mmCIF file of C-alpha atoms in Angstrom:
data_model
loop_
_atom_site.group_PDB
_atom_site.id
_atom_site.type_symbol
_atom_site.label_atom_id
_atom_site.label_comp_id
_atom_site.label_asym_id
_atom_site.label_seq_id
_atom_site.Cartn_x
_atom_site.Cartn_y
_atom_site.Cartn_z
ATOM 1 C CA MET O 1 77.345 -48.615 120.206
ATOM 2 C CA LYS O 2 75.731 -46.679 117.381
ATOM 3 C CA ARG O 3 76.628 -48.622 114.235
ATOM 4 C CA ILE O 4 77.345 -52.287 113.548
ATOM 5 C CA LEU O 5 78.893 -53.426 110.262
ATOM 6 C CA LEU O 6 77.829 -56.781 108.835
ATOM 7 C CA PRO O 7 79.821 -57.836 105.744
ATOM 8 C CA THR O 8 77.869 -60.499 103.856
ATOM 9 C CA ASP O 9 78.407 -62.905 100.998
ATOM 10 C CA PHE O 10 74.768 -64.077 101.386
ATOM 11 C CA SER O 11 75.906 -67.392 102.864
ATOM 12 C CA GLU O 12 74.334 -69.278 105.762
ATOM 13 C CA HIS O 13 77.212 -68.186 107.985
ATOM 14 C CA ALA O 14 76.670 -64.534 107.141
ATOM 15 C CA GLU O 15 72.995 -65.034 107.994
ATOM 16 C CA ASP O 16 73.955 -66.446 111.406
ATOM 17 C CA ALA O 17 76.140 -63.400 112.024
ATOM 18 C CA LEU O 18 73.348 -61.040 110.966
ATOM 19 C CA LYS O 19 70.945 -62.633 113.452
ATOM 20 C CA VAL O 20 73.413 -61.959 116.258
ATOM 21 C CA ALA O 21 74.032 -58.414 115.006
ATOM 22 C CA ALA O 22 70.272 -57.808 115.023
ATOM 23 C CA GLN O 23 69.994 -58.931 118.639
ATOM 24 C CA ILE O 24 72.855 -56.669 119.688
ATOM 25 C CA ALA O 25 71.365 -53.765 117.719
ATOM 26 C CA LYS O 26 67.949 -54.145 119.380
ATOM 27 C CA ARG O 27 69.530 -54.218 122.830
ATOM 28 C CA ASN O 28 71.538 -51.061 122.149
ATOM 29 C CA ASP O 29 69.352 -49.154 119.662
ATOM 30 C CA SER O 30 72.075 -49.507 117.042
ATOM 31 C CA GLU O 31 71.991 -49.217 113.267
ATOM 32 C CA ILE O 32 73.224 -52.107 111.118
ATOM 33 C CA ILE O 33 75.214 -51.453 107.954
ATOM 34 C CA ILE O 34 74.965 -54.502 105.683
ATOM 35 C CA LEU O 35 77.855 -54.536 103.213
ATOM 36 C CA HIS O 36 78.372 -56.718 100.174
ATOM 37 C CA MET O 37 81.733 -56.480 98.471
ATOM 38 C CA LEU O 38 81.473 -56.925 94.711
ATOM 39 C CA GLU O 39 84.892 -57.950 93.496
ATOM 40 C CA LEU O 40 84.848 -58.309 89.711
ATOM 41 C CA PRO O 41 87.870 -59.772 87.901
ATOM 42 C CA HIS O 42 89.924 -57.055 86.200
ATOM 43 C CA GLN O 43 87.055 -54.677 86.922
ATOM 44 C CA MET O 44 88.977 -51.635 85.777
ATOM 45 C CA ASN O 45 89.997 -53.108 82.423
ATOM 46 C CA ASP O 46 88.045 -52.821 79.219
ATOM 47 C CA ALA O 47 86.351 -55.722 77.440
ATOM 48 C CA ILE O 48 89.271 -56.214 75.056
ATOM 49 C CA THR O 49 91.659 -57.094 77.875
ATOM 50 C CA GLY O 50 89.175 -59.464 79.491
ATOM 51 C CA GLY O 51 87.590 -57.192 82.110
ATOM 52 C CA ALA O 52 83.872 -57.000 82.837
ATOM 53 C CA SER O 53 81.965 -54.658 80.542
ATOM 54 C CA ILE O 54 79.810 -51.852 81.916
ATOM 55 C CA PRO O 55 76.515 -53.708 81.225
ATOM 56 C CA GLU O 56 77.834 -56.799 83.035
ATOM 57 C CA THR O 57 78.992 -54.689 85.961
ATOM 58 C CA MET O 58 75.602 -53.003 86.229
ATOM 59 C CA LEU O 59 73.925 -56.423 86.138
ATOM 60 C CA PHE O 60 76.054 -57.648 89.034
ATOM 61 C CA MET O 61 75.310 -54.452 90.967
ATOM 62 C CA LYS O 62 71.579 -54.795 90.346
ATOM 63 C CA LYS O 63 71.533 -58.410 91.496
ATOM 64 C CA ALA O 64 73.547 -57.615 94.614
ATOM 65 C CA ASN O 65 71.174 -54.793 95.568
ATOM 66 C CA GLU O 66 68.168 -57.080 95.058
ATOM 67 C CA MET O 67 69.718 -59.682 97.351
ATOM 68 C CA LEU O 68 70.486 -57.026 99.977
ATOM 69 C CA ASP O 69 66.862 -55.903 99.834
ATOM 70 C CA GLU O 70 65.799 -59.478 100.568
ATOM 71 C CA VAL O 71 68.227 -59.740 103.493
ATOM 72 C CA SER O 72 67.103 -56.411 104.964
ATOM 73 C CA ALA O 73 63.499 -57.625 104.924
ATOM 74 C CA ARG O 74 64.218 -60.506 107.329
ATOM 75 C CA PRO O 75 61.623 -60.526 110.167
ATOM 76 C CA TYR O 76 64.318 -60.573 112.849
ATOM 77 C CA LEU O 77 65.459 -57.138 111.620
ATOM 78 C CA ASP O 78 62.065 -55.530 112.337
ATOM 79 C CA GLY O 79 62.601 -52.281 114.200
ATOM 80 C CA VAL O 80 66.336 -52.124 113.404
ATOM 81 C CA PRO O 81 67.560 -49.276 111.175
ATOM 82 C CA VAL O 82 69.390 -50.871 108.238
ATOM 83 C CA THR O 83 71.624 -49.321 105.592
ATOM 84 C CA GLU O 84 72.565 -51.362 102.529
ATOM 85 C CA ILE O 85 75.866 -50.907 100.703
ATOM 86 C CA VAL O 86 77.273 -52.599 97.618
ATOM 87 C CA LYS O 87 80.894 -51.651 97.103
ATOM 88 C CA MET O 88 83.303 -52.599 94.330
ATOM 89 C CA ASP O 89 86.667 -53.154 95.945
ATOM 90 C CA LYS O 90 88.895 -55.789 97.474
ATOM 91 C CA PRO O 91 86.933 -57.071 100.506
ATOM 92 C CA ILE O 92 89.532 -56.173 103.136
ATOM 93 C CA HIS O 93 89.973 -52.644 101.731
ATOM 94 C CA GLY O 94 86.265 -52.071 101.297
ATOM 95 C CA ILE O 95 85.422 -53.209 104.829
ATOM 96 C CA ALA O 96 88.102 -50.952 106.273
ATOM 97 C CA GLN O 97 86.908 -47.951 104.260
ATOM 98 C CA VAL O 98 83.237 -48.419 105.136
ATOM 99 C CA SER O 99 84.192 -48.851 108.795
ATOM 100 C CA LYS O 100 85.925 -45.489 108.670
ATOM 101 C CA ASP O 101 83.303 -43.660 106.599
ATOM 102 C CA TYR O 102 80.390 -44.796 108.778
ATOM 103 C CA GLU O 103 82.221 -44.622 112.119
ATOM 104 C CA ILE O 104 81.507 -48.272 112.853
ATOM 105 C CA ASP O 105 81.677 -49.411 116.494
ATOM 106 C CA LEU O 106 81.553 -53.191 115.975
ATOM 107 C CA ILE O 107 82.086 -55.540 113.026
ATOM 108 C CA VAL O 108 80.166 -58.832 113.094
ATOM 109 C CA MET O 109 81.244 -61.552 110.669
ATOM 110 C CA GLY O 110 80.388 -65.196 110.046
ATOM 111 C CA SER O 111 82.701 -68.192 109.933
ATOM 112 C CA HIS O 112 82.411 -71.916 109.324
ATOM 113 C CA GLY O 113 84.194 -72.518 112.605
ATOM 114 C CA SER O 114 85.857 -75.620 111.194
ATOM 115 C CA SER O 115 89.408 -75.812 109.923
ATOM 116 C CA GLY O 116 91.725 -73.821 107.747
ATOM 117 C CA VAL O 117 91.824 -70.125 107.057
ATOM 118 C CA GLU O 118 90.627 -70.865 103.529
ATOM 119 C CA GLU O 119 87.281 -71.997 104.980
ATOM 120 C CA LEU O 120 86.503 -68.656 106.594
ATOM 121 C CA LEU O 121 83.701 -66.523 105.198
ATOM 122 C CA ILE O 122 84.648 -64.863 101.875
ATOM 123 C CA GLY O 123 87.958 -66.649 101.665
ATOM 124 C CA SER O 124 90.462 -65.372 104.209
ATOM 125 C CA THR O 125 88.698 -62.025 104.637
ATOM 126 C CA THR O 126 87.465 -62.736 108.160
ATOM 127 C CA GLU O 127 90.962 -63.658 109.305
ATOM 128 C CA LYS O 128 92.415 -60.523 107.722
ATOM 129 C CA VAL O 129 89.757 -58.286 109.251
ATOM 130 C CA VAL O 130 90.333 -59.868 112.669
ATOM 131 C CA ARG O 131 94.061 -59.323 112.361
ATOM 132 C CA ASN O 132 94.017 -55.751 111.093
ATOM 133 C CA SER O 133 90.826 -54.044 112.205
ATOM 134 C CA GLU O 134 91.099 -51.115 114.601
ATOM 135 C CA ILE O 135 87.450 -51.825 115.450
ATOM 136 C CA PRO O 136 86.331 -54.775 117.608
ATOM 137 C CA VAL O 137 85.380 -57.805 115.502
ATOM 138 C CA LEU O 138 82.876 -60.428 116.640
ATOM 139 C CA VAL O 139 83.164 -63.710 114.718
ATOM 140 C CA VAL O 140 80.030 -65.874 114.859
ATOM 141 C CA LYS O 141 80.261 -69.605 114.167
ATOM 142 C CA LYS O 142 76.661 -70.824 114.251
ATOM 143 C CA ASP O 143 73.024 -69.821 114.577
ATOM 144 C CA ILE O 144 72.377 -68.339 118.034
ATOM 145 C CA SER O 145 68.672 -67.731 118.533
ATOM 146 C CA ASN O 146 69.102 -66.109 121.949
ATOM 147 C CA PHE O 147 72.304 -64.093 122.120
ATOM 148 C CA ASN O 148 72.455 -63.202 125.800
ATOM 149 C CA PRO O 149 76.040 -63.892 126.937
ATOM 150 C CA GLU O 150 76.205 -64.539 130.667
ATOM 151 C CA ASN O 151 79.821 -65.711 130.809
ATOM 152 C CA ILE O 152 82.535 -64.033 128.759
ATOM 153 C CA VAL O 153 86.170 -65.116 128.749
ATOM 154 C CA PHE O 154 89.025 -62.667 128.323
ATOM 155 C CA ALA O 155 92.241 -64.583 127.573
ATOM 156 C CA SER O 156 95.438 -62.582 127.891
ATOM 157 C CA ASP O 157 98.951 -62.318 129.292
ATOM 158 C CA PHE O 158 97.722 -59.175 131.131
ATOM 159 C CA SER O 159 100.630 -57.034 130.022
ATOM 160 C CA ASP O 160 100.418 -53.237 130.031
ATOM 161 C CA GLU O 161 99.711 -53.084 126.297
ATOM 162 C CA THR O 162 96.461 -55.020 126.743
ATOM 163 C CA LYS O 163 94.905 -52.410 129.044
ATOM 164 C CA LYS O 164 93.448 -50.173 126.337
ATOM 165 C CA PRO O 165 91.932 -53.086 124.405
ATOM 166 C CA PHE O 166 90.542 -54.376 127.696
ATOM 167 C CA GLU O 167 88.717 -51.064 128.173
ATOM 168 C CA LYS O 168 86.997 -51.672 124.814
ATOM 169 C CA PHE O 169 86.211 -55.192 125.942
ATOM 170 C CA LEU O 170 84.537 -53.809 129.082
ATOM 171 C CA ASN O 171 82.503 -51.379 126.968
ATOM 172 C CA PHE O 172 81.203 -54.363 125.014
ATOM 173 C CA THR O 173 80.384 -56.501 128.056
ATOM 174 C CA LYS O 174 78.498 -53.767 129.911
ATOM 175 C CA PHE O 175 75.596 -54.100 127.469
ATOM 176 C CA PHE O 176 75.005 -57.668 128.650
ATOM 177 C CA ASP O 177 75.710 -57.557 132.408
ATOM 178 C CA SER O 178 77.944 -60.589 131.913
ATOM 179 C CA LYS O 179 80.349 -62.238 134.308
ATOM 180 C CA ILE O 180 83.933 -61.789 133.096
ATOM 181 C CA HIS O 181 86.344 -64.689 133.425
ATOM 182 C CA LEU O 182 89.941 -63.500 133.132
ATOM 183 C CA VAL O 183 92.285 -66.328 132.195
ATOM 184 C CA THR O 184 95.950 -66.765 131.398
ATOM 185 C CA ILE O 185 97.053 -70.035 129.831
ATOM 186 C CA CYS O 186 100.148 -71.809 131.118
ATOM 187 C CA THR O 187 101.828 -74.273 128.751
ATOM 188 C CA PRO O 188 105.144 -76.149 128.768
ATOM 189 C CA ASN O 189 106.470 -73.567 126.277
ATOM 190 C CA SER O 190 105.119 -70.511 128.112
ATOM 191 C CA PHE O 191 105.472 -71.567 131.718
ATOM 192 C CA LYS O 192 105.189 -69.036 134.530
ATOM 193 C CA PRO O 193 105.067 -69.797 138.245
ATOM 194 C CA THR O 194 101.567 -69.442 139.692
ATOM 195 C CA HIS O 195 102.565 -66.561 141.972
ATOM 196 C CA THR O 196 103.963 -64.637 138.982
ATOM 197 C CA SER O 197 100.777 -65.046 136.957
ATOM 198 C CA GLU O 198 98.587 -64.198 139.945
ATOM 199 C CA LYS O 199 100.575 -61.046 140.631
ATOM 200 C CA ALA O 200 100.270 -59.877 137.008
ATOM 201 C CA MET O 201 96.521 -60.511 136.947
ATOM 202 C CA ASN O 202 95.867 -58.853 140.314
ATOM 203 C CA GLU O 203 97.835 -55.742 139.356
ATOM 204 C CA PHE O 204 95.967 -55.630 136.041
ATOM 205 C CA VAL O 205 92.534 -55.945 137.658
ATOM 206 C CA ALA O 206 93.365 -53.280 140.263
ATOM 207 C CA GLU O 207 93.318 -50.602 137.529
ATOM 208 C CA PHE O 208 89.702 -51.288 136.590
ATOM 209 C CA ASN O 209 86.457 -50.998 138.474
ATOM 210 C CA LEU O 210 85.443 -54.647 138.140
ATOM 211 C CA THR O 211 82.780 -56.321 140.246
ATOM 212 C CA ASN O 212 81.356 -59.403 138.526
ATOM 213 C CA TYR O 213 84.543 -61.220 137.550
ATOM 214 C CA SER O 214 86.894 -64.094 138.374
ATOM 215 C CA THR O 215 90.560 -64.848 137.619
ATOM 216 C CA HIS O 216 91.945 -68.164 136.446
ATOM 217 C CA ILE O 217 95.221 -69.838 135.553
ATOM 218 C CA TYR O 218 94.658 -72.770 133.210
ATOM 219 C CA ASN O 219 97.245 -75.377 132.249
ATOM 220 C CA ASP O 220 97.189 -77.109 128.874
ATOM 221 C CA THR O 221 99.452 -78.439 126.156
ATOM 222 C CA ASN O 222 99.135 -75.277 124.052
ATOM 223 C CA ILE O 223 97.415 -71.919 124.293
ATOM 224 C CA GLU O 224 94.713 -72.525 121.693
ATOM 225 C CA LYS O 225 93.576 -75.737 123.382
ATOM 226 C CA GLY O 226 93.825 -74.061 126.763
ATOM 227 C CA ILE O 227 91.482 -71.232 125.798
ATOM 228 C CA ILE O 228 88.971 -73.579 124.176
ATOM 229 C CA ASN O 229 89.043 -76.120 127.004
ATOM 230 C CA PHE O 230 88.780 -73.468 129.709
ATOM 231 C CA SER O 231 85.915 -71.776 127.876
ATOM 232 C CA ASN O 232 84.103 -75.091 127.624
ATOM 233 C CA SER O 233 84.711 -75.852 131.300
ATOM 234 C CA ILE O 234 82.829 -72.732 132.419
ATOM 235 C CA ASN O 235 80.279 -72.886 129.586
ATOM 236 C CA ALA O 236 81.409 -69.504 128.234
ATOM 237 C CA ASP O 237 79.255 -67.721 125.691
ATOM 238 C CA ILE O 238 82.021 -65.605 124.092
ATOM 239 C CA ILE O 239 85.821 -65.711 123.984
ATOM 240 C CA GLY O 240 87.554 -62.315 124.006
ATOM 241 C CA MET O 241 91.190 -61.513 123.275
ATOM 242 C CA CYS O 242 93.562 -58.874 121.914
ATOM 243 C CA THR O 243 95.231 -58.737 118.519
ATOM 244 C CA HIS O 244 98.588 -57.328 117.539
ATOM 245 C CA GLY O 245 97.748 -56.396 113.965
ATOM 246 C CA ARG O 246 99.956 -57.898 111.289
ATOM 247 C CA THR O 247 102.126 -59.682 113.809
ATOM 248 C CA GLY O 248 99.254 -61.834 115.041
ATOM 249 C CA PHE O 249 97.607 -61.993 118.452
ATOM 250 C CA ALA O 250 99.081 -60.634 121.666
ATOM 251 C CA HIS O 251 102.615 -61.845 122.039
ATOM 252 C CA PHE O 252 101.714 -64.654 124.395
ATOM 253 C CA PHE O 253 100.175 -66.260 121.298
ATOM 254 C CA ASN O 254 102.532 -67.842 118.791
ATOM 255 C CA GLY O 255 102.353 -68.052 115.009
ATOM 256 C CA SER O 256 99.001 -69.216 113.706
ATOM 257 C CA ILE O 257 97.286 -69.740 117.074
ATOM 258 C CA SER O 258 95.070 -66.734 116.427
ATOM 259 C CA GLU O 259 93.799 -68.118 113.151
ATOM 260 C CA GLY O 260 93.447 -71.558 114.682
ATOM 261 C CA LEU O 261 91.325 -70.275 117.532
ATOM 262 C CA VAL O 262 89.055 -68.259 115.256
ATOM 263 C CA ASN O 263 88.623 -71.361 113.105
ATOM 264 C CA HIS O 264 88.367 -74.094 115.706
ATOM 265 C CA ALA O 265 86.439 -72.531 118.577
ATOM 266 C CA ILE O 266 82.723 -73.159 118.158
ATOM 267 C CA LYS O 267 81.931 -70.272 120.472
ATOM 268 C CA PRO O 268 81.846 -66.683 119.162
ATOM 269 C CA VAL O 269 85.201 -64.901 119.369
ATOM 270 C CA ILE O 270 85.564 -61.142 119.803
ATOM 271 C CA THR O 271 88.887 -59.429 119.193
ATOM 272 C CA PHE O 272 90.308 -56.030 120.114
ATOM 273 C CA LYS O 273 93.413 -54.593 118.489
ATOM 274 C CA ILE O 274 96.336 -53.458 120.607
#
């Protein structure tokens, strides 16, 4: 893991995410790219049509760079290589472009962890990044002074299409020597007999060289609650799952469950695109 991208709007939640990114970077000798997206209204128009003038734009850029300098000087970043970027673009486009240009290995973002996509960091940007990013995204909900995950959940239907994302998940967990808890959620609307679920999970596990792991089938009223309640029951430190891009999370999730989980789970959530 060479480079970690931290998009920031200079909020408390972005600060919480940066603290976690710093801990991961120190463990893996990684560089952190701190990105602030400067989205000016009608930025390409001239002053007559209501757009920001060049002096105003330069003022915003100067202020943003000053704030990035302050963030980069945080004591918890001592010893971590940091690159600062201010980019004028739509947040989702800018994050994607910087991820590509800098060959980012992990994106770490902050979130209120409360309710509603509109409450996510920088509007709905976190949700959009989670849904579309080809790069793993770690969403942090609160200040974590000692980020040393011992128990990590991977929630899935364990279909063939989740195998490649699971390899990325394993690459992430190996840095922490964590125990992996593989879980499939059984609900009234997605019921499978126990022997069917066990067979799918055992065949899935057989293709990987896993040692410190356990498998679970958890029953609940819906998948989102099942993942959260199971994670709480084992005192998990991180929840991991796959995403399906624009169509939402892996097909065993329905509709807005992905957004709901990212919003409602207090624990950090890491996602890997199928």
